[in-house]
Short mmCIF file of N, CA and C in Angstrom, two decimals:
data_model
loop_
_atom_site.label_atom_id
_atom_site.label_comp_id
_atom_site.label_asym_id
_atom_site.label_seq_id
_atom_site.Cartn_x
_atom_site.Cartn_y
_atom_site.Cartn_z
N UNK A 1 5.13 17.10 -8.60
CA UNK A 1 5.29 17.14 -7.17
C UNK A 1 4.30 16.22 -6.44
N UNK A 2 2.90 15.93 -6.70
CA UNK A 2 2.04 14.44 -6.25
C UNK A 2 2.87 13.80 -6.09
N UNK A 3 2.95 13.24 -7.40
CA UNK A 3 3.64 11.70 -7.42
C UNK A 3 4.73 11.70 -6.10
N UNK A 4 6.05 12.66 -5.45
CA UNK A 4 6.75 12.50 -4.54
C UNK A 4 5.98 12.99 -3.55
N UNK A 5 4.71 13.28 -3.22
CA UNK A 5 4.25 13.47 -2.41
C UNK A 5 3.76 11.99 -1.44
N UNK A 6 3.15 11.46 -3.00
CA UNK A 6 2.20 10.35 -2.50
C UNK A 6 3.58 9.11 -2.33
N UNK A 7 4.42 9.14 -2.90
CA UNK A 7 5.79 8.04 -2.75
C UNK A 7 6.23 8.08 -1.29
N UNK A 8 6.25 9.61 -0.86
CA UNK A 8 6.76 9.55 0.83
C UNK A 8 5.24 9.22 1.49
N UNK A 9 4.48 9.53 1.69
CA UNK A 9 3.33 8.89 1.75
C UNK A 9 3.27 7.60 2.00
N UNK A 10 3.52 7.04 1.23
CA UNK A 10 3.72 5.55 0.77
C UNK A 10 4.55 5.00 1.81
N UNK A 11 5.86 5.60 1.43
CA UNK A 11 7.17 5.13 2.40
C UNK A 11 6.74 5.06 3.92
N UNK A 12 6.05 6.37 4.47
CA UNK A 12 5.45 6.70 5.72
C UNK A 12 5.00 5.51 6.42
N UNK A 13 4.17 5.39 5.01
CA UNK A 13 2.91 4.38 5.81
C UNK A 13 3.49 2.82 5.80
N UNK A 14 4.00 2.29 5.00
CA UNK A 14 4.41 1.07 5.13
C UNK A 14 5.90 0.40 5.60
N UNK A 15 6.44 1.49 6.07
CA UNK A 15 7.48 1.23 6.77
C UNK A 15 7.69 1.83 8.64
N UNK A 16 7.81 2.99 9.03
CA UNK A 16 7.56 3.53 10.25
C UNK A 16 6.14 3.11 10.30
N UNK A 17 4.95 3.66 10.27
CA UNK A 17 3.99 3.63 10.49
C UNK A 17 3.10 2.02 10.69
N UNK A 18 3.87 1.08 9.94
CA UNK A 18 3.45 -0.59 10.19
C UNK A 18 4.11 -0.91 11.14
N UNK A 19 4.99 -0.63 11.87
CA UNK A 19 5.99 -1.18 12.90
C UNK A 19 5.78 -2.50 12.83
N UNK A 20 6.66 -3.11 13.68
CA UNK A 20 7.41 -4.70 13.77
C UNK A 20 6.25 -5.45 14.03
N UNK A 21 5.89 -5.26 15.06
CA UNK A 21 4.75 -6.08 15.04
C UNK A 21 3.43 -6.43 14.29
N UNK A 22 2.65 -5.43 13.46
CA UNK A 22 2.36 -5.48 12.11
C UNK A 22 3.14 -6.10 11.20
N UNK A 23 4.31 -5.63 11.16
CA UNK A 23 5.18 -6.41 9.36
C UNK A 23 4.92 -8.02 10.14
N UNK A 24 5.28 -8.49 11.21
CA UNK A 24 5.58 -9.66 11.22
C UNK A 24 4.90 -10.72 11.51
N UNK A 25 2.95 -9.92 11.39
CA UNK A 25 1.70 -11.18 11.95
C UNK A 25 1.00 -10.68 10.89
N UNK A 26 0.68 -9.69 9.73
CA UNK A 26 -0.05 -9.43 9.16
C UNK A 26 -0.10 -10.69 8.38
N UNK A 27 0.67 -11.57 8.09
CA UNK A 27 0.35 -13.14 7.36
C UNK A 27 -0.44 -13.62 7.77
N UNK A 28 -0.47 -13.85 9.03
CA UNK A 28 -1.09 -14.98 10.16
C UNK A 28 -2.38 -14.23 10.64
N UNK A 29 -2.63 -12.93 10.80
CA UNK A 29 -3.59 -12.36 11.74
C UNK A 29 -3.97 -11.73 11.09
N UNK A 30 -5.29 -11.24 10.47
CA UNK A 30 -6.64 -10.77 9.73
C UNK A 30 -6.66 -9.30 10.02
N UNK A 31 -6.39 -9.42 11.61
CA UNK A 31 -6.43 -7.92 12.67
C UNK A 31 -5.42 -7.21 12.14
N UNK A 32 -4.25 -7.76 11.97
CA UNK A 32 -2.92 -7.06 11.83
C UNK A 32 -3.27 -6.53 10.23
N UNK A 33 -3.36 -7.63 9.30
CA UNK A 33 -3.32 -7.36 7.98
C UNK A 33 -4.06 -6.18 7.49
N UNK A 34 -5.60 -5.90 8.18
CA UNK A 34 -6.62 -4.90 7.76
C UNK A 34 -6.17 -3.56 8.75
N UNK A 35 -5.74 -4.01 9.55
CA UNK A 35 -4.54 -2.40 10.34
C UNK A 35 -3.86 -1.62 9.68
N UNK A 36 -3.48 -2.95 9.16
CA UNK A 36 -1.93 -2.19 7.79
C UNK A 36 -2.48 -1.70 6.60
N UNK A 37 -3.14 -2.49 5.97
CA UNK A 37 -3.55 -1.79 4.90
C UNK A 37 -4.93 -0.46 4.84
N UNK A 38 -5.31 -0.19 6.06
CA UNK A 38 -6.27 0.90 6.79
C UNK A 38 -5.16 1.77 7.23
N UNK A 39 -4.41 1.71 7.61
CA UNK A 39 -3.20 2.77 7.92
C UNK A 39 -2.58 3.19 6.63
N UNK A 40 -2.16 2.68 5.91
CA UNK A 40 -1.45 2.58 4.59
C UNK A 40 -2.56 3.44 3.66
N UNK A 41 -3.91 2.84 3.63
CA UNK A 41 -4.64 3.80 2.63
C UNK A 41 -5.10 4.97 3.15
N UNK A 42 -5.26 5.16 4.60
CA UNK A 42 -5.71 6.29 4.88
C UNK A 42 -4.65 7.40 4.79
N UNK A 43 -3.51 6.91 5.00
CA UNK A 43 -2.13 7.79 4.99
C UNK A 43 -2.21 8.26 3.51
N UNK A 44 -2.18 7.53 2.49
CA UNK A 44 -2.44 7.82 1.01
C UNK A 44 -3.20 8.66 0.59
N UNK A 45 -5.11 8.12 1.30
CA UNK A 45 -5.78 9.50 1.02
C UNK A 45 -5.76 11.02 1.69
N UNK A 46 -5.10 10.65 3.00
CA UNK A 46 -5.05 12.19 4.00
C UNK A 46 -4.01 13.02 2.72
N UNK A 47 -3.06 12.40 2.08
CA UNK A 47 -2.04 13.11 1.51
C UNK A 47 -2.63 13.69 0.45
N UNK A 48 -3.51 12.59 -0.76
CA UNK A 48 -4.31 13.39 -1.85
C UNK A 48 -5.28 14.26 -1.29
N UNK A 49 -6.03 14.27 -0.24
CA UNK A 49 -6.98 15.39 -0.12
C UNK A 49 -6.54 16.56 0.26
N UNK A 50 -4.97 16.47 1.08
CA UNK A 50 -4.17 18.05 1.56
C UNK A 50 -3.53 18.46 0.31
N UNK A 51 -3.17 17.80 -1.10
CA UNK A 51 -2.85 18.16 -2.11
C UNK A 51 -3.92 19.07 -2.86
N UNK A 52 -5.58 18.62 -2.27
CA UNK A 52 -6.49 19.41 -3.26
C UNK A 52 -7.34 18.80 -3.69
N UNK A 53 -7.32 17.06 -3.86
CA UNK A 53 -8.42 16.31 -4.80
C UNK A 53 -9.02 15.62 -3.69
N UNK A 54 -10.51 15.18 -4.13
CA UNK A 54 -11.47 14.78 -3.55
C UNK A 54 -10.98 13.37 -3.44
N UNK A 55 -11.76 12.80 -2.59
CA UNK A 55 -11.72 11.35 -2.05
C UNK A 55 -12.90 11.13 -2.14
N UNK A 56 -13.35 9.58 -2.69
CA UNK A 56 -14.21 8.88 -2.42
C UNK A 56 -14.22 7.62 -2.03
N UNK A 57 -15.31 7.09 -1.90
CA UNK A 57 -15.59 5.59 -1.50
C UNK A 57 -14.60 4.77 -2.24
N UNK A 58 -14.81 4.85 -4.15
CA UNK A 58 -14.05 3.73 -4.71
C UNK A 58 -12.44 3.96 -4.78
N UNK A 59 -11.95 4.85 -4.46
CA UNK A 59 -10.87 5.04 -3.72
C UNK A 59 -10.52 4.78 -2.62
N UNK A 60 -10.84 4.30 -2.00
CA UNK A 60 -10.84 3.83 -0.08
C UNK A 60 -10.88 2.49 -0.47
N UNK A 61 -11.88 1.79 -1.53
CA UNK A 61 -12.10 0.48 -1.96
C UNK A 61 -10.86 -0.29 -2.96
N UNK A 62 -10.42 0.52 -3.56
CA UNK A 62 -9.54 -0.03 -4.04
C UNK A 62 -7.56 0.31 -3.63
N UNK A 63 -7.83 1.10 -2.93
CA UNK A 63 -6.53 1.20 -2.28
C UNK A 63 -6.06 0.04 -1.23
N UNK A 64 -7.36 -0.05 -0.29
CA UNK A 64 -7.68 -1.07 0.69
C UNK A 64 -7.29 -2.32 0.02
N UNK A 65 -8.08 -2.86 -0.93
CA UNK A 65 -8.22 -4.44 -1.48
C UNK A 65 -7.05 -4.35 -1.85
N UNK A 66 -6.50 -3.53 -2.84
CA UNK A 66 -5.21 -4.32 -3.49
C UNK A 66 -3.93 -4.17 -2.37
N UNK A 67 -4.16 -2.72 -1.82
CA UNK A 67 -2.74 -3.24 -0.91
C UNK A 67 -3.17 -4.89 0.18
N UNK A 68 -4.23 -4.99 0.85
CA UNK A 68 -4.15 -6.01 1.63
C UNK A 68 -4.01 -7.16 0.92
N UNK A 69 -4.35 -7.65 -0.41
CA UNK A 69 -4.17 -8.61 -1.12
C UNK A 69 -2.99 -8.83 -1.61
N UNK A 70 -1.94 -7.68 -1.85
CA UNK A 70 -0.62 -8.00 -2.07
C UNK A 70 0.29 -8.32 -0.98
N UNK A 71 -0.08 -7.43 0.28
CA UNK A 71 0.54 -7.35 1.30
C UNK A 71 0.55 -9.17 2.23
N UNK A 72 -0.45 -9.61 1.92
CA UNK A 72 -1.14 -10.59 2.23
C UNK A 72 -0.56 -12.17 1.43
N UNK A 73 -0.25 -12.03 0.37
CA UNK A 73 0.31 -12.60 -0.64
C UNK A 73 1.95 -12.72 -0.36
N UNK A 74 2.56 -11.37 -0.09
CA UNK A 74 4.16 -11.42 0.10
C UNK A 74 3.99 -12.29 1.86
N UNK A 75 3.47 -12.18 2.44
CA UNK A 75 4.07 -11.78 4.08
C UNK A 75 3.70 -13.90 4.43
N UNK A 76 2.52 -14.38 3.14
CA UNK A 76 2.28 -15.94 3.85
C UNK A 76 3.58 -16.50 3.40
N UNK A 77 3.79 -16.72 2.22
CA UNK A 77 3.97 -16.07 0.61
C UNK A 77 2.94 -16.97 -0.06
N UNK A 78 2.44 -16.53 -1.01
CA UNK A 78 1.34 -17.17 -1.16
C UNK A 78 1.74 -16.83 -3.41
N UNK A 79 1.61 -17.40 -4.43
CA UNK A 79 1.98 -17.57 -5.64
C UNK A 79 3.13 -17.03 -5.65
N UNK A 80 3.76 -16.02 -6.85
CA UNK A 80 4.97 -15.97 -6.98
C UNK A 80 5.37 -15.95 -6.06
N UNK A 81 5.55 -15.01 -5.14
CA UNK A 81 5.87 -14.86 -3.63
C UNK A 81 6.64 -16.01 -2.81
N UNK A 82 6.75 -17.36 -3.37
CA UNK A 82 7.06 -18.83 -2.93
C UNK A 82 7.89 -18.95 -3.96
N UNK A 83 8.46 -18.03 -4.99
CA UNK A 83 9.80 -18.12 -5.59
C UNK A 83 10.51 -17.13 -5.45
N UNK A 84 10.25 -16.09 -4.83
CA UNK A 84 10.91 -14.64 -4.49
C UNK A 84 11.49 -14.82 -3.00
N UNK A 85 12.56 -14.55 -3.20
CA UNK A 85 13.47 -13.86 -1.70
C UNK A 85 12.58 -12.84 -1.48
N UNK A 86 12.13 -12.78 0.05
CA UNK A 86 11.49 -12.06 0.79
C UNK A 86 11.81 -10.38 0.74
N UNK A 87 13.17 -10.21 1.04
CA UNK A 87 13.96 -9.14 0.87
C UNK A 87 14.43 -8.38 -0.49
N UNK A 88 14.26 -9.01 -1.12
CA UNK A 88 14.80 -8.88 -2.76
C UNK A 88 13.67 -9.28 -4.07
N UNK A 89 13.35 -9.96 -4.50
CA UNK A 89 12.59 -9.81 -5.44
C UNK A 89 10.80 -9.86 -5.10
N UNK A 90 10.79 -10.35 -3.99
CA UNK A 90 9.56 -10.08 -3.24
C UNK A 90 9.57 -8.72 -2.64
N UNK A 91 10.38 -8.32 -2.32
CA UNK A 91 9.91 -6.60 -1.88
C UNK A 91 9.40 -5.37 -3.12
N UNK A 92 10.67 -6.34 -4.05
CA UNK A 92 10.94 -5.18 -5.36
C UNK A 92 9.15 -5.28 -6.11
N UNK A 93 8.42 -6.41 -6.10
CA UNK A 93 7.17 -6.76 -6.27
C UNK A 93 5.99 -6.15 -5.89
N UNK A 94 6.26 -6.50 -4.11
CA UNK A 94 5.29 -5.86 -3.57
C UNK A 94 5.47 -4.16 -3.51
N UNK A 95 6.76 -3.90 -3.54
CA UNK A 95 6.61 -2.16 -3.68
C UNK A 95 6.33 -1.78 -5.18
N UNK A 96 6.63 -2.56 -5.83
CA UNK A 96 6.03 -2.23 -7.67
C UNK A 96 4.89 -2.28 -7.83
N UNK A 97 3.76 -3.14 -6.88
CA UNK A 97 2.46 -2.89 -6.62
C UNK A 97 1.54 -1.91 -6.06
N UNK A 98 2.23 -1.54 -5.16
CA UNK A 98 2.06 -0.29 -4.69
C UNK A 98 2.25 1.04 -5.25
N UNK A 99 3.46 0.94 -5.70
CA UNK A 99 3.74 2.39 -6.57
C UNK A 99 2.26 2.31 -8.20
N UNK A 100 2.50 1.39 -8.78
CA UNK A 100 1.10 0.92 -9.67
C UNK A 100 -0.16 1.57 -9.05
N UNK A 101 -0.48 1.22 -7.64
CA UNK A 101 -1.42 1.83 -7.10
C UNK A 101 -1.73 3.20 -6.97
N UNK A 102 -0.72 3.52 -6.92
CA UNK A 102 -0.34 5.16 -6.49
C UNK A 102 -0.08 5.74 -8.25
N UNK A 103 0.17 5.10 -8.98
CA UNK A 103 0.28 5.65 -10.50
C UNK A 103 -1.29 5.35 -11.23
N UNK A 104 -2.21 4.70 -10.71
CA UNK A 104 -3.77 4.27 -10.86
C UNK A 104 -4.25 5.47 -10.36
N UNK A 105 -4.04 5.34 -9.34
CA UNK A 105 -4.91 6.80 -8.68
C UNK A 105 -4.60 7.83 -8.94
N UNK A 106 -3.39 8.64 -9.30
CA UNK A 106 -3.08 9.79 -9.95
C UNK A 106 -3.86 10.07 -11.05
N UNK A 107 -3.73 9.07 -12.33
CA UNK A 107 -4.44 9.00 -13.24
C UNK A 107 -5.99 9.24 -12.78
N UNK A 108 -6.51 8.40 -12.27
CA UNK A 108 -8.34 8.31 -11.95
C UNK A 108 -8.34 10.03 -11.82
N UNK A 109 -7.44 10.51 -10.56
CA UNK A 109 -7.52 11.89 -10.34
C UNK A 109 -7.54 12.48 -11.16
N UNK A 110 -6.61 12.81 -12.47
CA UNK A 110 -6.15 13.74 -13.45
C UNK A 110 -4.80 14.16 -12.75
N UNK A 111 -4.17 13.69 -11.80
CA UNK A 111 -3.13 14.48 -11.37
C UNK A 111 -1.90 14.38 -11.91
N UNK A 112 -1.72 14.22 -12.88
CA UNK A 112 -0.43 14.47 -13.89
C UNK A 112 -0.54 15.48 -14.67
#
């Protein structure tokens, strides 16, 4: 039950919760990009700590870096990302990164 906890979680945060104007400057704008991925991880950890497990720093640290570095990567496109359809094999990417993230941290937790 985590794991679909932290997936809607997920969904929450990087779809309603980024709205249009986020999805569509976080390439270009530093402000936008660290919004999104500060919204996105905090949404992640509010969900593991109402499940029961502790939060720390290197959890805040690495939720942060890798989503803004992927997020950051799809949205210029910046390596693969410049052979991926935006919509299609670039999404399927950047959400396979994310879910990875969310299957990292379960583990670190013990929550399986």
């Amino acid at each position: 039950m985590p794991l679909l906890v932290l997936i809607f979680a997920h969904l929450l945060a990087d779809y309603p919760l980024q709205g249009d104007f986020l999805a569509k400057t976080k390439g270009s704008n530093v402000i936008s990009l660290i919004s999104h991925a500060g919204i996105w991880t905090g949404t992640i950890l509010v969900a593991v700590h109402l499940l029961g497990y502790q939060v720390n720093f290197y959890d805040v640290v690495f939720l942060f870096v890798v989503h803004a570095i992927a997020d950051y990567c799809k949205a210029k496109p910046i390596g693969i990302y410049t052979r991926l359809d935006n919509l299609k094999g670039g999404l399927l990417l950047d959400q396979g990164v994310h879910l990875m993230q969310i299957l990292v941290l379960m583990a670190a937790k013990g929550m399986f």
